[in-house]
Coordinates of N, CA and C in Angstrom, one line a residue:
Y1 N -55.1 31.0 -13.1 CA -56.4 31.5 -12.5 C -57.4 31.1 -11.6
T2 N -57.5 29.7 -12.0 CA -58.4 29.2 -11.5 C -58.0 28.8 -10.1
A3 N -56.6 28.1 -10.1 CA -56.1 28.0 -8.7 C -56.3 29.5 -7.3
A4 N -55.9 30.2 -8.3 CA -55.9 31.2 -7.0 C -57.3 31.9 -6.5
K5 N -58.4 31.5 -7.9 CA -59.6 31.4 -7.7 C -60.2 30.4 -6.6
T6 N -59.6 29.8 -6.8 CA -60.6 28.2 -5.9 C -59.7 28.1 -4.6
G7 N -58.3 28.8 -4.4 CA -57.2 28.9 -3.6 C -56.2 27.4 -3.8
T8 N -56.4 27.1 -4.2 CA -55.6 25.8 -4.3 C -54.4 26.0 -4.7
R9 N -53.5 25.2 -5.3 CA -52.3 25.7 -5.7 C -51.9 25.2 -7.3
P10 N -51.4 25.4 -7.8 CA -51.3 25.7 -9.6 C -50.8 24.6 -9.5
K11 N -51.0 23.7 -10.9 CA -50.0 21.8 -10.6 C -49.1 22.6 -12.0
H12 N -47.9 21.9 -11.9 CA -47.3 22.1 -12.7 C -46.9 21.0 -13.7
Q13 N -47.4 20.1 -13.5 CA -47.5 19.2 -14.8 C -47.9 19.0 -15.4
T14 N -48.3 18.4 -17.1 CA -48.4 18.2 -17.8 C -49.3 16.9 -17.7
K15 N -50.4 16.6 -18.2 CA -51.4 14.9 -18.5 C -50.3 14.3 -18.3
D16 N -49.3 14.3 -18.8 CA -47.9 12.6 -18.7 C -47.2 12.5 -18.0
G17 N -48.1 13.3 -16.7 CA -46.8 13.8 -16.0 C -45.7 13.6 -15.4
S18 N -44.8 14.7 -16.5 CA -43.9 15.1 -16.9 C -44.2 16.9 -16.1
I19 N -43.3 17.3 -15.5 CA -43.0 19.5 -15.6 C -41.5 19.7 -16.4
L20 N -42.1 20.8 -16.5 CA -41.2 21.8 -17.1 C -40.1 22.4 -16.3
T21 N -38.7 22.2 -17.2 CA -37.8 22.3 -16.7 C -37.3 23.9 -17.4
H22 N -36.2 24.5 -16.2 CA -35.9 25.7 -17.1 C -34.4 26.0 -16.2
P23 N -33.8 26.6 -16.7 CA -32.1 26.6 -16.4 C -32.1 27.5 -14.6
V24 N -30.7 26.7 -14.1 CA -31.2 27.7 -12.8 C -30.1 29.0 -12.8
V25 N -29.3 29.6 -13.9 CA -28.3 30.6 -14.6 C -29.1 30.8 -16.1
S26 N -28.7 31.2 -16.3 CA -29.2 32.3 -17.8 C -28.6 31.4 -18.8
C27 N -29.1 30.6 -19.8 CA -28.9 30.2 -20.4 C -28.9 30.6 -22.1
P28 N -28.0 30.3 -23.2 CA -28.8 31.0 -24.2 C -29.4 29.7 -24.9
D29 N -30.6 30.5 -25.7 CA -31.5 29.3 -26.2 C -31.0 29.3 -28.3
L30 N -30.1 28.2 -27.9 CA -30.0 28.2 -29.5 C -31.1 27.4 -30.4
P31 N -31.8 27.3 -30.9 CA -32.5 27.3 -31.5 C -33.0 26.4 -33.1
E32 N -31.3 26.3 -33.6 CA -30.9 25.7 -34.8 C -30.2 24.7 -33.7
Q33 N -29.6 24.8 -32.9 CA -28.9 23.7 -32.6 C -30.2 22.6 -31.4
G34 N -31.2 22.8 -31.0 CA -32.5 22.6 -30.1 C -31.9 21.6 -28.9
K35 N -31.9 20.0 -28.5 CA -31.0 19.7 -27.2 C -29.9 19.1 -28.2
D36 N -29.9 18.6 -29.4 CA -28.9 17.9 -29.8 C -27.3 18.2 -29.9
G37 N -27.4 19.7 -29.6 CA -26.8 21.2 -29.7 C -26.0 21.4 -28.2
V38 N -27.2 21.4 -27.0 CA -26.8 21.1 -26.1 C -26.2 20.1 -25.8
Q39 N -26.2 18.9 -25.6 CA -25.9 17.5 -25.9 C -24.2 17.5 -26.0
D40 N -24.1 17.5 -27.0 CA -22.9 17.7 -27.9 C -22.3 19.2 -27.2
L41 N -22.6 19.8 -26.9 CA -21.4 20.6 -26.1 C -21.0 20.9 -25.2
C42 N -21.7 20.1 -24.2 CA -21.9 19.5 -23.0 C -21.0 18.7 -22.6
Y43 N -20.9 17.3 -24.2 CA -19.6 16.4 -23.9 C -19.1 17.3 -23.9
K44 N -18.4 17.6 -25.1 CA -17.0 18.2 -25.8 C -16.4 19.3 -23.9
W45 N -17.1 19.9 -23.3 CA -16.6 21.1 -21.9 C -16.3 19.6 -20.8
L46 N -16.8 18.6 -20.7 CA -16.7 18.1 -20.3 C -15.1 17.1 -20.6
K47 N -14.9 16.4 -21.6 CA -14.6 16.0 -22.2 C -12.6 17.1 -22.5
A48 N -13.0 18.2 -22.1 CA -12.0 19.4 -21.9 C -11.1 19.0 -21.5
R49 N -12.6 18.9 -19.4 CA -11.2 18.4 -18.5 C -11.2 17.3 -18.1
R50 N -10.8 16.1 -19.3 CA -10.7 14.9 -19.3 C -11.5 14.3 -18.6
V51 N -13.4 14.1 -18.6 CA -13.8 13.6 -17.8 C -13.8 12.3 -18.1
F52 N -14.1 11.3 -17.7 CA -14.8 10.1 -18.6 C -15.9 10.1 -19.0
C53 N -16.4 10.4 -19.1 CA -18.4 10.0 -19.9 C -18.1 9.8 -21.0
D54 N -19.0 9.5 -21.7 CA -20.0 8.9 -23.0 C -21.5 9.7 -22.9
T55 N -21.7 9.4 -24.7 CA -23.4 10.0 -25.2 C -24.1 8.2 -24.5
H56 N -25.8 8.8 -24.6 CA -26.2 8.1 -24.3 C -27.6 7.6 -25.5
A57 N -27.9 6.8 -26.1 CA -28.8 7.3 -27.1 C -29.7 5.8 -26.1
C58 N -31.2 6.7 -26.8 CA -32.3 4.8 -26.0 C -32.7 5.1 -26.9
G59 N -33.4 3.6 -27.4 CA -34.6 3.7 -28.9 C -35.5 2.2 -28.9
R60 N -35.5 2.5 -30.4 CA -36.3 1.3 -30.5 C -36.3 1.2 -32.1
K61 N -35.3 0.2 -33.1 CA -35.3 -0.1 -34.6 C -35.8 -1.7 -34.5
N62 N -36.1 -1.7 -35.4 CA -36.8 -3.3 -35.5 C -37.1 -3.7 -34.8
G63 N -38.4 -3.5 -33.9 CA -39.1 -3.8 -32.8 C -38.1 -3.8 -31.6
I64 N -36.8 -3.3 -31.7 CA -35.5 -4.4 -30.8 C -35.4 -2.9 -29.5
L65 N -35.6 -2.9 -28.1 CA -34.8 -1.5 -27.2 C -34.1 -1.7 -27.3
Y66 N -33.2 -0.8 -27.5 CA -32.1 -0.8 -27.1 C -31.8 1.5 -26.2
G67 N -30.7 0.9 -25.2 CA -30.3 1.6 -24.6 C -31.3 1.0 -23.0
I68 N -30.4 2.4 -21.9 CA -31.4 2.2 -20.5 C -32.3 3.5 -20.9
K69 N -34.0 3.2 -20.5 CA -35.1 3.7 -20.9 C -35.0 5.2 -19.5
H70 N -35.2 6.1 -19.5 CA -35.7 7.1 -19.1 C -33.9 8.1 -18.6
S71 N -32.7 7.5 -19.6 CA -31.9 8.1 -17.9 C -31.4 9.0 -19.1
G72 N -30.1 9.4 -18.1 CA -29.4 10.6 -19.2 C -28.6 10.7 -20.5
D73 N -29.0 11.8 -21.3 CA -28.3 12.2 -22.3 C -26.9 11.7 -22.2
I74 N -26.1 12.1 -20.9 CA -25.0 11.6 -20.7 C -24.0 10.7 -20.0
H75 N -23.4 9.9 -19.7 CA -22.7 9.2 -18.9 C -21.6 9.0 -18.7
G76 N -21.0 8.9 -16.7 CA -19.6 8.8 -16.9 C -19.5 9.1 -15.6
Y77 N -17.8 9.1 -14.6 CA -18.1 9.7 -13.8 C -16.8 9.6 -14.0
L78 N -16.5 10.8 -12.3 CA -16.1 11.8 -12.0 C -15.1 11.2 -11.2
P79 N -14.5 12.6 -10.8 CA -12.2 12.3 -10.2 C -12.4 11.4 -8.9
D80 N -13.8 12.0 -8.5 CA -13.6 10.9 -7.3 C -14.4 9.6 -7.1
G81 N -14.6 9.4 -8.1 CA -15.5 7.7 -8.7 C -16.6 7.5 -8.7
R82 N -17.7 8.4 -8.3 CA -19.4 8.9 -8.6 C -19.2 8.5 -9.7
G83 N -20.7 8.2 -10.6 CA -20.9 7.6 -11.0 C -22.0 9.5 -11.5
F84 N -22.4 10.1 -12.5 CA -23.5 10.8 -13.0 C -24.0 10.8 -14.5
E85 N -25.3 11.4 -14.1 CA -25.9 12.0 -15.3 C -26.6 13.2 -16.0
I86 N -26.6 13.6 -17.4 CA -26.6 14.9 -17.4 C -28.2 14.6 -18.7
E87 N -29.0 14.9 -17.9 CA -30.2 15.3 -19.0 C -30.0 16.8 -20.0
C88 N -29.7 16.5 -20.7 CA -30.0 17.5 -21.9 C -31.3 17.6 -22.4
K89 N -31.3 20.0 -22.0 CA -32.8 20.8 -22.5 C -31.9 21.9 -23.3
R90 N -33.0 22.4 -24.1 CA -32.6 23.7 -24.9 C -33.1 24.1 -23.4
G91 N -31.8 25.7 -24.4 CA -31.8 26.4 -23.7 C -32.5 27.0 -22.7
K92 N -34.1 27.0 -22.6 CA -35.2 27.6 -23.1 C -36.0 26.3 -21.7
G93 N -36.0 25.7 -21.9 CA -36.4 25.1 -21.1 C -37.3 23.5 -21.9
G94 N -37.1 23.1 -21.3 CA -38.6 21.9 -22.5 C -38.4 21.0 -20.0
H95 N -38.9 20.0 -20.6 CA -40.2 18.8 -20.2 C -38.9 17.5 -19.9
Q96 N -38.5 17.1 -17.8 CA -38.7 16.2 -17.2 C -40.1 15.3 -17.7
T97 N -39.6 13.6 -18.5 CA -40.9 13.3 -17.8 C -41.1 12.3 -16.4
K98 N -41.7 11.9 -16.3 CA -42.2 11.0 -14.5 C -40.8 10.4 -14.6
G99 N -40.6 9.1 -16.3 CA -40.0 7.8 -15.3 C -38.0 8.6 -15.9
Q100 N -37.9 10.1 -16.2 CA -36.8 10.5 -15.9 C -36.6 11.0 -14.6
R101 N -37.5 11.2 -13.9 CA -37.4 12.5 -12.5 C -37.4 11.1 -11.7
E102 N -38.0 9.8 -11.5 CA -37.9 8.1 -11.1 C -36.6 8.1 -11.4
R103 N -36.0 7.7 -12.2 CA -34.3 7.4 -12.3 C -33.5 9.3 -11.6
E104 N -33.7 10.2 -11.6 CA -32.5 10.9 -11.2 C -32.8 10.7 -9.6
T105 N -34.3 10.3 -8.9 CA -34.1 10.4 -7.8 C -33.7 8.6 -7.5
A106 N -33.6 8.4 -8.6 CA -32.3 7.0 -8.1 C -31.2 7.2 -8.8
V107 N -30.7 8.1 -9.1 CA -29.3 8.0 -9.6 C -29.0 8.4 -8.1
W108 N -29.7 9.3 -7.1 CA -29.0 10.6 -6.0 C -29.3 9.3 -4.8
V109 N -30.2 9.0 -5.3 CA -30.3 8.2 -3.6 C -28.7 6.4 -3.4
A110 N -28.7 6.0 -5.0 CA -27.5 5.2 -5.2 C -26.6 5.5 -4.8
G111 N -26.4 7.0 -4.3 CA -25.4 7.9 -4.6 C -24.9 8.7 -5.7
G112 N -25.1 8.6 -6.9 CA -24.1 9.5 -8.0 C -24.7 11.0 -8.2
V113 N -24.9 11.3 -9.6 CA -24.6 12.9 -9.6 C -25.9 12.8 -10.8
Y114 N -26.8 13.3 -10.8 CA -27.9 13.6 -11.9 C -28.0 15.3 -12.3
Y115 N -28.4 15.8 -12.8 CA -28.3 16.7 -13.3 C -28.9 17.1 -14.1
V116 N -30.1 18.2 -14.0 CA -31.0 19.3 -15.7 C -30.2 20.0 -16.7
V117 N -29.7 19.8 -17.9 CA -28.4 20.6 -18.0 C -29.0 21.9 -19.0
H118 N -29.2 22.6 -19.0 CA -29.7 23.6 -20.1 C -28.1 24.2 -21.2
G119 N -27.5 24.3 -20.3 CA -26.3 24.7 -21.4 C -25.0 25.5 -20.7
I120 N -24.2 25.8 -20.8 CA -23.0 25.4 -21.0 C -22.8 26.2 -19.7
P121 N -23.4 27.2 -19.3 CA -23.6 28.1 -18.5 C -23.2 27.4 -17.2
E122 N -24.7 27.2 -17.6 CA -25.6 25.9 -15.5 C -24.9 24.6 -15.8
M123 N -24.2 24.2 -16.9 CA -22.5 22.8 -16.9 C -22.0 23.4 -16.0
E124 N -21.5 24.7 -16.1 CA -20.1 25.5 -15.5 C -20.4 25.6 -13.3
C125 N -22.2 26.1 -14.0 CA -22.2 26.0 -12.8 C -22.5 24.6 -11.1
Y126 N -22.6 23.5 -12.1 CA -22.9 22.6 -11.4 C -21.5 21.8 -10.7
F127 N -21.1 21.5 -12.4 CA -19.8 20.7 -12.6 C -18.6 21.4 -13.0
K128 N -18.6 22.6 -11.4 CA -16.7 23.3 -11.9 C -16.3 22.4 -10.4
R129 N -17.2 22.7 -9.8 CA -16.9 21.5 -8.1 C -16.7 20.6 -8.0
L130 N -17.3 19.3 -9.0 CA -16.6 18.2 -9.1 C -16.0 18.0 -10.3
V131 N -16.3 18.6 -10.9 CA -14.3 17.3 -11.7 C -12.9 19.3 -11.7

């Protein structure tokens, strides 16, 4: 309302710099599965098509940081040799942090592929022509 009243563009990001994500095709929201359920479904979809990939976790244990900060949930290589990363979000959407957006840009600039995926319908939309 304020943006329309003042004639400025609305801000679509939060205070921490993250932006809202939405699927480009209709994806079922599976609240009981959450993000990990989407990640598991996407991983199985890729494996069924014999794509070399693995899941990635990042965190901290006993004060030690492990994994690649801000990287995607699934990493792998396409048949043509290009690397890819997939950031999984719940079907209705989620937030992509500023660090994740910077990582996305770095992957694309390096010649890789990076997508934010909300479910199998979106996964098929992006990857059907790549695998």
